[in-house]
């Protein structure tokens, strides 16, 4: 079936990157298999992460089918695009259907993108992760590829105004060596290995990032353990729990 929506979206995204003169660094693209199914597991610090995670798979000629919350597919603007790009809706109250759809895509030779943290990390470190990515890779017998993005939070992240016109922002996309879980492997153990690899990649992306916050007012995008003013993991977990209860600042789920 021809790809009528994905290629124009990629071209539009690359045009935006050029317009903003983003300084994009991509490493480890050889770890994305050129053929066959694979699960691409990425960290989550921005609403734009799927764009840059997809960019990381481009050198291998792969189009990533991301698993995303079902509400995005109901939006009158994003919905047609998401469906046209064959992304996979996730209803968190009834996840079996999305799991089966993702499994079928993997067995059909597709690359499926997953954000194992489920929601954006307000602390900008790797949160506790769901084991769905590991279970999918094991069930489909495909590689599980760790990836991290860094710098995307400076464009648009949770709790802060979007700054989509910010120019010259460095963006790092690092892809690690894949894990190859088998059907007999414990999903939680594989997830722990995945989290360790993603954390190591993120540590490197942060330490090698070419810019630092300009004064305390700019420290919001830097994690607390590196001297920034982002919430600590403990404070971020409390904010996530508030959102899950539905008592965010506007009285609705955050």
PDB file of C-alpha atoms in Angstrom:
ATOM      1  CA  UNK A   1       0.000   0.000   0.000  1.00  0.00           C
ATOM      2  CA  UNK A   2       1.590   3.334  -1.009  1.00  0.00           C
ATOM      3  CA  UNK A   3       2.651   5.824   1.655  1.00  0.00           C
ATOM      4  CA  UNK A   4       0.680   8.944   0.735  1.00  0.00           C
ATOM      5  CA  UNK A   5       0.887  10.851   4.040  1.00  0.00           C
ATOM      6  CA  UNK A   6       4.170   9.986   5.782  1.00  0.00           C
ATOM      7  CA  UNK A   7       6.654  11.236   3.115  1.00  0.00           C
ATOM      8  CA  UNK A   8       5.076  14.727   2.810  1.00  0.00           C
ATOM      9  CA  UNK A   9       5.009  15.018   6.623  1.00  0.00           C
ATOM     10  CA  UNK A  10       8.719  14.145   6.747  1.00  0.00           C
ATOM     11  CA  UNK A  11       9.494  16.741   4.095  1.00  0.00           C
ATOM     12  CA  UNK A  12       7.515  19.366   6.025  1.00  0.00           C
ATOM     13  CA  UNK A  13       9.342  18.498   9.261  1.00  0.00           C
ATOM     14  CA  UNK A  14      12.744  18.754   7.580  1.00  0.00           C
ATOM     15  CA  UNK A  15      11.757  22.115   6.090  1.00  0.00           C
ATOM     16  CA  UNK A  16      10.886  23.303   9.605  1.00  0.00           C
ATOM     17  CA  UNK A  17      14.252  22.057  10.877  1.00  0.00           C
ATOM     18  CA  UNK A  18      16.039  24.043   8.173  1.00  0.00           C
ATOM     19  CA  UNK A  19      13.953  27.156   8.820  1.00  0.00           C
ATOM     20  CA  UNK A  20      14.810  27.050  12.509  1.00  0.00           C
ATOM     21  CA  UNK A  21      18.397  26.031  11.728  1.00  0.00           C
ATOM     22  CA  UNK A  22      18.235  23.303  14.363  1.00  0.00           C
ATOM     23  CA  UNK A  23      21.635  21.781  15.105  1.00  0.00           C
ATOM     24  CA  UNK A  24      20.663  18.109  14.942  1.00  0.00           C
ATOM     25  CA  UNK A  25      23.159  15.414  15.925  1.00  0.00           C
ATOM     26  CA  UNK A  26      22.250  11.799  15.161  1.00  0.00           C
ATOM     27  CA  UNK A  27      24.456   8.888  16.250  1.00  0.00           C
ATOM     28  CA  UNK A  28      24.010   5.119  16.141  1.00  0.00           C
ATOM     29  CA  UNK A  29      21.728   4.938  13.096  1.00  0.00           C
ATOM     30  CA  UNK A  30      23.390   1.653  12.148  1.00  0.00           C
ATOM     31  CA  UNK A  31      21.552   0.100  15.116  1.00  0.00           C
ATOM     32  CA  UNK A  32      18.182   0.515  13.395  1.00  0.00           C
ATOM     33  CA  UNK A  33      17.707  -2.582  11.214  1.00  0.00           C
ATOM     34  CA  UNK A  34      17.163  -1.828   7.523  1.00  0.00           C
ATOM     35  CA  UNK A  35      14.667  -4.659   7.124  1.00  0.00           C
ATOM     36  CA  UNK A  36      12.308  -6.610   9.323  1.00  0.00           C
ATOM     37  CA  UNK A  37      10.431  -5.700  12.463  1.00  0.00           C
ATOM     38  CA  UNK A  38      11.914  -3.839  15.400  1.00  0.00           C
ATOM     39  CA  UNK A  39      10.717  -2.028  18.503  1.00  0.00           C
ATOM     40  CA  UNK A  40      12.209   1.454  18.878  1.00  0.00           C
ATOM     41  CA  UNK A  41      12.069   2.506  22.547  1.00  0.00           C
ATOM     42  CA  UNK A  42      12.645   6.213  23.154  1.00  0.00           C
ATOM     43  CA  UNK A  43      12.697   8.473  26.205  1.00  0.00           C
ATOM     44  CA  UNK A  44      10.071  11.201  26.475  1.00  0.00           C
ATOM     45  CA  UNK A  45      10.906  14.822  27.340  1.00  0.00           C
ATOM     46  CA  UNK A  46       8.832  16.730  24.771  1.00  0.00           C
ATOM     47  CA  UNK A  47       5.596  16.692  22.817  1.00  0.00           C
ATOM     48  CA  UNK A  48       7.772  16.638  19.669  1.00  0.00           C
ATOM     49  CA  UNK A  49       9.833  13.542  20.495  1.00  0.00           C
ATOM     50  CA  UNK A  50       8.113  11.308  17.955  1.00  0.00           C
ATOM     51  CA  UNK A  51       9.253  13.627  15.139  1.00  0.00           C
ATOM     52  CA  UNK A  52      12.896  13.420  16.147  1.00  0.00           C
ATOM     53  CA  UNK A  53      12.773   9.726  17.045  1.00  0.00           C
ATOM     54  CA  UNK A  54      11.392   9.096  13.571  1.00  0.00           C
ATOM     55  CA  UNK A  55      14.229  11.170  12.126  1.00  0.00           C
ATOM     56  CA  UNK A  56      16.712   8.837  13.811  1.00  0.00           C
ATOM     57  CA  UNK A  57      15.316   5.918  11.789  1.00  0.00           C
ATOM     58  CA  UNK A  58      15.456   7.780   8.474  1.00  0.00           C
ATOM     59  CA  UNK A  59      19.046   6.848   7.505  1.00  0.00           C
ATOM     60  CA  UNK A  60      17.992   3.187   7.609  1.00  0.00           C
ATOM     61  CA  UNK A  61      15.073   3.959   5.325  1.00  0.00           C
ATOM     62  CA  UNK A  62      12.480   3.081   7.962  1.00  0.00           C
ATOM     63  CA  UNK A  63       9.130   4.682   8.739  1.00  0.00           C
ATOM     64  CA  UNK A  64       8.258   4.295  12.412  1.00  0.00           C
ATOM     65  CA  UNK A  65       4.691   3.467  13.476  1.00  0.00           C
ATOM     66  CA  UNK A  66       4.386   5.119  16.880  1.00  0.00           C
ATOM     67  CA  UNK A  67       2.061   4.016  19.631  1.00  0.00           C
ATOM     68  CA  UNK A  68       0.277   7.150  20.873  1.00  0.00           C
ATOM     69  CA  UNK A  69      -2.654   7.926  23.137  1.00  0.00           C
ATOM     70  CA  UNK A  70      -5.998   7.501  21.471  1.00  0.00           C
ATOM     71  CA  UNK A  71      -7.110  11.109  22.062  1.00  0.00           C
ATOM     72  CA  UNK A  72      -4.529  12.339  19.529  1.00  0.00           C
ATOM     73  CA  UNK A  73      -6.347  10.344  16.867  1.00  0.00           C
ATOM     74  CA  UNK A  74      -9.637  12.072  17.704  1.00  0.00           C
ATOM     75  CA  UNK A  75      -8.227  15.552  17.086  1.00  0.00           C
ATOM     76  CA  UNK A  76      -9.550  17.030  13.837  1.00  0.00           C
ATOM     77  CA  UNK A  77      -6.066  18.124  12.737  1.00  0.00           C
ATOM     78  CA  UNK A  78      -3.705  15.485  14.103  1.00  0.00           C
ATOM     79  CA  UNK A  79      -6.141  12.577  13.748  1.00  0.00           C
ATOM     80  CA  UNK A  80      -6.113  12.274   9.939  1.00  0.00           C
ATOM     81  CA  UNK A  81      -2.328  12.644   9.912  1.00  0.00           C
ATOM     82  CA  UNK A  82      -1.809   9.993  12.590  1.00  0.00           C
ATOM     83  CA  UNK A  83      -4.087   7.547  10.799  1.00  0.00           C
ATOM     84  CA  UNK A  84      -2.496   8.341   7.439  1.00  0.00           C
ATOM     85  CA  UNK A  85       0.953   7.598   8.851  1.00  0.00           C
ATOM     86  CA  UNK A  86      -0.399   4.305  10.251  1.00  0.00           C
ATOM     87  CA  UNK A  87       0.457   5.088  13.839  1.00  0.00           C
ATOM     88  CA  UNK A  88      -1.166   2.942  16.498  1.00  0.00           C
ATOM     89  CA  UNK A  89      -3.783   4.361  18.915  1.00  0.00           C
ATOM     90  CA  UNK A  90      -3.520   3.322  22.554  1.00  0.00           C
ATOM     91  CA  UNK A  91      -6.558   3.301  24.807  1.00  0.00           C
ATOM     92  CA  UNK A  92      -5.018   3.032  28.267  1.00  0.00           C
ATOM     93  CA  UNK A  93      -8.238   1.558  29.656  1.00  0.00           C
ATOM     94  CA  UNK A  94      -8.315  -1.200  27.024  1.00  0.00           C
ATOM     95  CA  UNK A  95      -4.776  -1.751  25.822  1.00  0.00           C
ATOM     96  CA  UNK A  96      -5.111  -5.289  24.415  1.00  0.00           C
ATOM     97  CA  UNK A  97      -6.327  -4.098  21.006  1.00  0.00           C
ATOM     98  CA  UNK A  98      -3.383  -1.732  20.561  1.00  0.00           C
ATOM     99  CA  UNK A  99      -0.957  -4.445  21.720  1.00  0.00           C
ATOM    100  CA  UNK A 100      -2.346  -6.833  19.109  1.00  0.00           C
ATOM    101  CA  UNK A 101      -2.170  -4.150  16.409  1.00  0.00           C
ATOM    102  CA  UNK A 102       1.455  -3.379  17.286  1.00  0.00           C
ATOM    103  CA  UNK A 103       2.334  -7.082  17.358  1.00  0.00           C
ATOM    104  CA  UNK A 104       0.797  -7.577  13.917  1.00  0.00           C
ATOM    105  CA  UNK A 105       2.779  -4.617  12.582  1.00  0.00           C
ATOM    106  CA  UNK A 106       6.024  -6.037  13.975  1.00  0.00           C
ATOM    107  CA  UNK A 107       5.352  -9.472  12.502  1.00  0.00           C
ATOM    108  CA  UNK A 108       4.634  -7.703   9.204  1.00  0.00           C
ATOM    109  CA  UNK A 109       8.145  -6.226   9.226  1.00  0.00           C
ATOM    110  CA  UNK A 110       7.333  -2.748  10.560  1.00  0.00           C
ATOM    111  CA  UNK A 111       9.309  -0.641  13.061  1.00  0.00           C
ATOM    112  CA  UNK A 112       7.060   0.241  16.000  1.00  0.00           C
ATOM    113  CA  UNK A 113       7.958   3.232  18.170  1.00  0.00           C
ATOM    114  CA  UNK A 114       7.214   3.105  21.894  1.00  0.00           C
ATOM    115  CA  UNK A 115       7.721   5.577  24.738  1.00  0.00           C
ATOM    116  CA  UNK A 116       8.099   3.135  27.656  1.00  0.00           C
ATOM    117  CA  UNK A 117       7.813   5.920  30.265  1.00  0.00           C
ATOM    118  CA  UNK A 118       4.228   6.434  28.973  1.00  0.00           C
ATOM    119  CA  UNK A 119       4.221  10.161  29.790  1.00  0.00           C
ATOM    120  CA  UNK A 120       6.682  13.029  29.492  1.00  0.00           C
ATOM    121  CA  UNK A 121       9.393  13.023  32.143  1.00  0.00           C
ATOM    122  CA  UNK A 122       9.159  16.337  33.958  1.00  0.00           C
ATOM    123  CA  UNK A 123      12.508  15.645  35.654  1.00  0.00           C
ATOM    124  CA  UNK A 124      14.240  15.019  32.288  1.00  0.00           C
ATOM    125  CA  UNK A 125      15.700  11.742  33.539  1.00  0.00           C
ATOM    126  CA  UNK A 126      14.453   8.253  32.645  1.00  0.00           C
ATOM    127  CA  UNK A 127      11.338   7.438  34.670  1.00  0.00           C
ATOM    128  CA  UNK A 128      10.178   4.000  35.701  1.00  0.00           C
ATOM    129  CA  UNK A 129       9.148   2.218  32.528  1.00  0.00           C
ATOM    130  CA  UNK A 130       6.299  -0.033  31.468  1.00  0.00           C
ATOM    131  CA  UNK A 131       7.318  -3.473  30.181  1.00  0.00           C
ATOM    132  CA  UNK A 132       5.180  -3.343  27.024  1.00  0.00           C
ATOM    133  CA  UNK A 133       8.108  -2.627  24.693  1.00  0.00           C
ATOM    134  CA  UNK A 134      10.018  -5.645  26.015  1.00  0.00           C
ATOM    135  CA  UNK A 135       6.941  -7.866  25.795  1.00  0.00           C
ATOM    136  CA  UNK A 136       6.258  -6.802  22.204  1.00  0.00           C
ATOM    137  CA  UNK A 137       9.837  -7.412  21.091  1.00  0.00           C
ATOM    138  CA  UNK A 138       9.915 -10.821  22.759  1.00  0.00           C
ATOM    139  CA  UNK A 139       6.557 -11.910  21.365  1.00  0.00           C
ATOM    140  CA  UNK A 140       7.435 -10.806  17.826  1.00  0.00           C
ATOM    141  CA  UNK A 141      11.065 -12.011  18.163  1.00  0.00           C
ATOM    142  CA  UNK A 142      12.425  -8.696  16.920  1.00  0.00           C
ATOM    143  CA  UNK A 143      15.228  -6.404  18.181  1.00  0.00           C
ATOM    144  CA  UNK A 144      14.501  -3.885  20.934  1.00  0.00           C
ATOM    145  CA  UNK A 145      16.395  -0.705  20.053  1.00  0.00           C
ATOM    146  CA  UNK A 146      17.100   1.900  22.775  1.00  0.00           C
ATOM    147  CA  UNK A 147      17.048   5.557  21.744  1.00  0.00           C
ATOM    148  CA  UNK A 148      17.175   8.905  23.509  1.00  0.00           C
ATOM    149  CA  UNK A 149      16.493  12.454  22.407  1.00  0.00           C
ATOM    150  CA  UNK A 150      17.757  15.535  24.211  1.00  0.00           C
ATOM    151  CA  UNK A 151      17.150  19.236  23.622  1.00  0.00           C
ATOM    152  CA  UNK A 152      13.611  18.744  22.337  1.00  0.00           C
ATOM    153  CA  UNK A 153      12.261  19.843  25.733  1.00  0.00           C
ATOM    154  CA  UNK A 154      13.516  23.355  24.955  1.00  0.00           C
ATOM    155  CA  UNK A 155      10.956  23.586  22.134  1.00  0.00           C
ATOM    156  CA  UNK A 156       7.831  22.219  23.837  1.00  0.00           C
ATOM    157  CA  UNK A 157       7.425  20.264  27.046  1.00  0.00           C
ATOM    158  CA  UNK A 158       4.885  19.721  29.792  1.00  0.00           C
ATOM    159  CA  UNK A 159       3.849  22.609  32.080  1.00  0.00           C
ATOM    160  CA  UNK A 160       5.689  25.274  30.046  1.00  0.00           C
ATOM    161  CA  UNK A 161       4.811  27.448  27.032  1.00  0.00           C
ATOM    162  CA  UNK A 162       5.842  26.086  23.656  1.00  0.00           C
ATOM    163  CA  UNK A 163       8.722  27.878  21.931  1.00  0.00           C
ATOM    164  CA  UNK A 164       8.455  26.431  18.443  1.00  0.00           C
ATOM    165  CA  UNK A 165      10.177  29.436  16.879  1.00  0.00           C
ATOM    166  CA  UNK A 166      13.380  28.988  18.900  1.00  0.00           C
ATOM    167  CA  UNK A 167      16.257  28.999  16.410  1.00  0.00           C
ATOM    168  CA  UNK A 168      19.629  27.201  16.449  1.00  0.00           C
ATOM    169  CA  UNK A 169      18.595  24.786  19.228  1.00  0.00           C
ATOM    170  CA  UNK A 170      20.901  21.760  19.479  1.00  0.00           C
ATOM    171  CA  UNK A 171      19.007  18.452  19.331  1.00  0.00           C
ATOM    172  CA  UNK A 172      20.716  15.148  20.125  1.00  0.00           C
ATOM    173  CA  UNK A 173      19.403  11.772  18.937  1.00  0.00           C
ATOM    174  CA  UNK A 174      21.421   8.774  20.160  1.00  0.00           C
ATOM    175  CA  UNK A 175      20.607   5.167  19.277  1.00  0.00           C
ATOM    176  CA  UNK A 176      22.123   2.262  21.164  1.00  0.00           C
ATOM    177  CA  UNK A 177      22.824  -1.372  20.433  1.00  0.00           C
ATOM    178  CA  UNK A 178      19.646  -3.443  20.361  1.00  0.00           C
ATOM    179  CA  UNK A 179      18.594  -6.006  22.909  1.00  0.00           C
ATOM    180  CA  UNK A 180      17.235  -9.265  21.537  1.00  0.00           C
ATOM    181  CA  UNK A 181      14.752 -10.607  24.079  1.00  0.00           C
ATOM    182  CA  UNK A 182      13.436 -14.116  23.622  1.00  0.00           C
ATOM    183  CA  UNK A 183       9.985 -15.460  24.452  1.00  0.00           C
ATOM    184  CA  UNK A 184      11.328 -17.088  27.640  1.00  0.00           C
ATOM    185  CA  UNK A 185      12.946 -13.869  28.957  1.00  0.00           C
ATOM    186  CA  UNK A 186      11.309 -12.064  31.856  1.00  0.00           C
ATOM    187  CA  UNK A 187       9.748  -8.807  30.614  1.00  0.00           C
ATOM    188  CA  UNK A 188      10.654  -6.900  33.769  1.00  0.00           C
ATOM    189  CA  UNK A 189      14.300  -8.004  33.562  1.00  0.00           C
ATOM    190  CA  UNK A 190      14.507  -6.942  29.912  1.00  0.00           C
ATOM    191  CA  UNK A 191      12.878  -3.624  30.788  1.00  0.00           C
ATOM    192  CA  UNK A 192      15.481  -3.057  33.504  1.00  0.00           C
ATOM    193  CA  UNK A 193      18.241  -3.683  30.942  1.00  0.00           C
ATOM    194  CA  UNK A 194      16.533  -1.340  28.495  1.00  0.00           C
ATOM    195  CA  UNK A 195      16.232   1.387  31.134  1.00  0.00           C
ATOM    196  CA  UNK A 196      19.915   1.034  32.014  1.00  0.00           C
ATOM    197  CA  UNK A 197      20.942   1.406  28.366  1.00  0.00           C
ATOM    198  CA  UNK A 198      18.641   4.366  27.823  1.00  0.00           C
ATOM    199  CA  UNK A 199      19.902   6.047  31.004  1.00  0.00           C
ATOM    200  CA  UNK A 200      23.516   5.636  29.857  1.00  0.00           C
ATOM    201  CA  UNK A 201      22.660   7.117  26.466  1.00  0.00           C
ATOM    202  CA  UNK A 202      20.855  10.029  28.099  1.00  0.00           C
ATOM    203  CA  UNK A 203      23.771  10.684  30.462  1.00  0.00           C
ATOM    204  CA  UNK A 204      26.050  10.910  27.430  1.00  0.00           C
ATOM    205  CA  UNK A 205      23.660  13.142  25.500  1.00  0.00           C
ATOM    206  CA  UNK A 206      23.429  15.498  28.469  1.00  0.00           C
ATOM    207  CA  UNK A 207      27.173  15.580  29.188  1.00  0.00           C
ATOM    208  CA  UNK A 208      28.059  16.178  25.525  1.00  0.00           C
ATOM    209  CA  UNK A 209      25.311  18.728  24.876  1.00  0.00           C
ATOM    210  CA  UNK A 210      26.953  21.864  23.457  1.00  0.00           C
ATOM    211  CA  UNK A 211      24.946  24.405  25.487  1.00  0.00           C
ATOM    212  CA  UNK A 212      24.308  25.050  29.179  1.00  0.00           C
ATOM    213  CA  UNK A 213      21.555  27.140  30.776  1.00  0.00           C
ATOM    214  CA  UNK A 214      22.228  30.873  30.687  1.00  0.00           C
ATOM    215  CA  UNK A 215      21.682  31.750  34.328  1.00  0.00           C
ATOM    216  CA  UNK A 216      19.212  30.417  36.868  1.00  0.00           C
ATOM    217  CA  UNK A 217      16.142  31.605  34.940  1.00  0.00           C
ATOM    218  CA  UNK A 218      17.136  29.365  32.020  1.00  0.00           C
ATOM    219  CA  UNK A 219      17.770  26.304  34.178  1.00  0.00           C
ATOM    220  CA  UNK A 220      14.274  24.878  33.719  1.00  0.00           C
ATOM    221  CA  UNK A 221      15.380  22.564  30.895  1.00  0.00           C
ATOM    222  CA  UNK A 222      18.291  21.051  32.856  1.00  0.00           C
ATOM    223  CA  UNK A 223      17.704  18.163  35.308  1.00  0.00           C
ATOM    224  CA  UNK A 224      18.176  18.857  39.000  1.00  0.00           C
ATOM    225  CA  UNK A 225      21.151  16.506  39.387  1.00  0.00           C
ATOM    226  CA  UNK A 226      23.031  18.612  36.832  1.00  0.00           C
ATOM    227  CA  UNK A 227      22.249  21.856  38.638  1.00  0.00           C
ATOM    228  CA  UNK A 228      19.081  22.745  36.739  1.00  0.00           C
ATOM    229  CA  UNK A 229      15.727  23.768  38.138  1.00  0.00           C
ATOM    230  CA  UNK A 230      13.636  20.958  36.616  1.00  0.00           C
ATOM    231  CA  UNK A 231      11.673  18.999  39.238  1.00  0.00           C
ATOM    232  CA  UNK A 232      13.513  16.219  40.999  1.00  0.00           C
ATOM    233  CA  UNK A 233      12.327  12.705  40.097  1.00  0.00           C
ATOM    234  CA  UNK A 234      10.444  12.600  43.410  1.00  0.00           C
ATOM    235  CA  UNK A 235       8.698  15.928  42.806  1.00  0.00           C
ATOM    236  CA  UNK A 236       7.949  14.937  39.217  1.00  0.00           C
ATOM    237  CA  UNK A 237       6.371  11.681  40.439  1.00  0.00           C
ATOM    238  CA  UNK A 238       4.132  13.681  42.774  1.00  0.00           C
ATOM    239  CA  UNK A 239       3.029  15.901  39.882  1.00  0.00           C
ATOM    240  CA  UNK A 240       2.328  12.828  37.746  1.00  0.00           C
ATOM    241  CA  UNK A 241       0.229  11.367  40.558  1.00  0.00           C
ATOM    242  CA  UNK A 242      -1.723  14.634  40.763  1.00  0.00           C
ATOM    243  CA  UNK A 243      -2.419  14.423  37.039  1.00  0.00           C
ATOM    244  CA  UNK A 244      -3.546  10.801  37.345  1.00  0.00           C
ATOM    245  CA  UNK A 245      -6.070  11.873  39.993  1.00  0.00           C
ATOM    246  CA  UNK A 246      -7.384  14.526  37.619  1.00  0.00           C
ATOM    247  CA  UNK A 247      -6.700  17.474  39.932  1.00  0.00           C
ATOM    248  CA  UNK A 248      -4.196  19.387  37.797  1.00  0.00           C
ATOM    249  CA  UNK A 249      -3.998  23.185  37.972  1.00  0.00           C
ATOM    250  CA  UNK A 250      -7.008  23.625  35.699  1.00  0.00           C
ATOM    251  CA  UNK A 251      -9.080  20.929  37.395  1.00  0.00           C
ATOM    252  CA  UNK A 252      -8.495  18.462  34.550  1.00  0.00           C
ATOM    253  CA  UNK A 253      -5.946  15.728  33.975  1.00  0.00           C
ATOM    254  CA  UNK A 254      -2.548  17.279  33.199  1.00  0.00           C
TER     255      UNK A 254
END
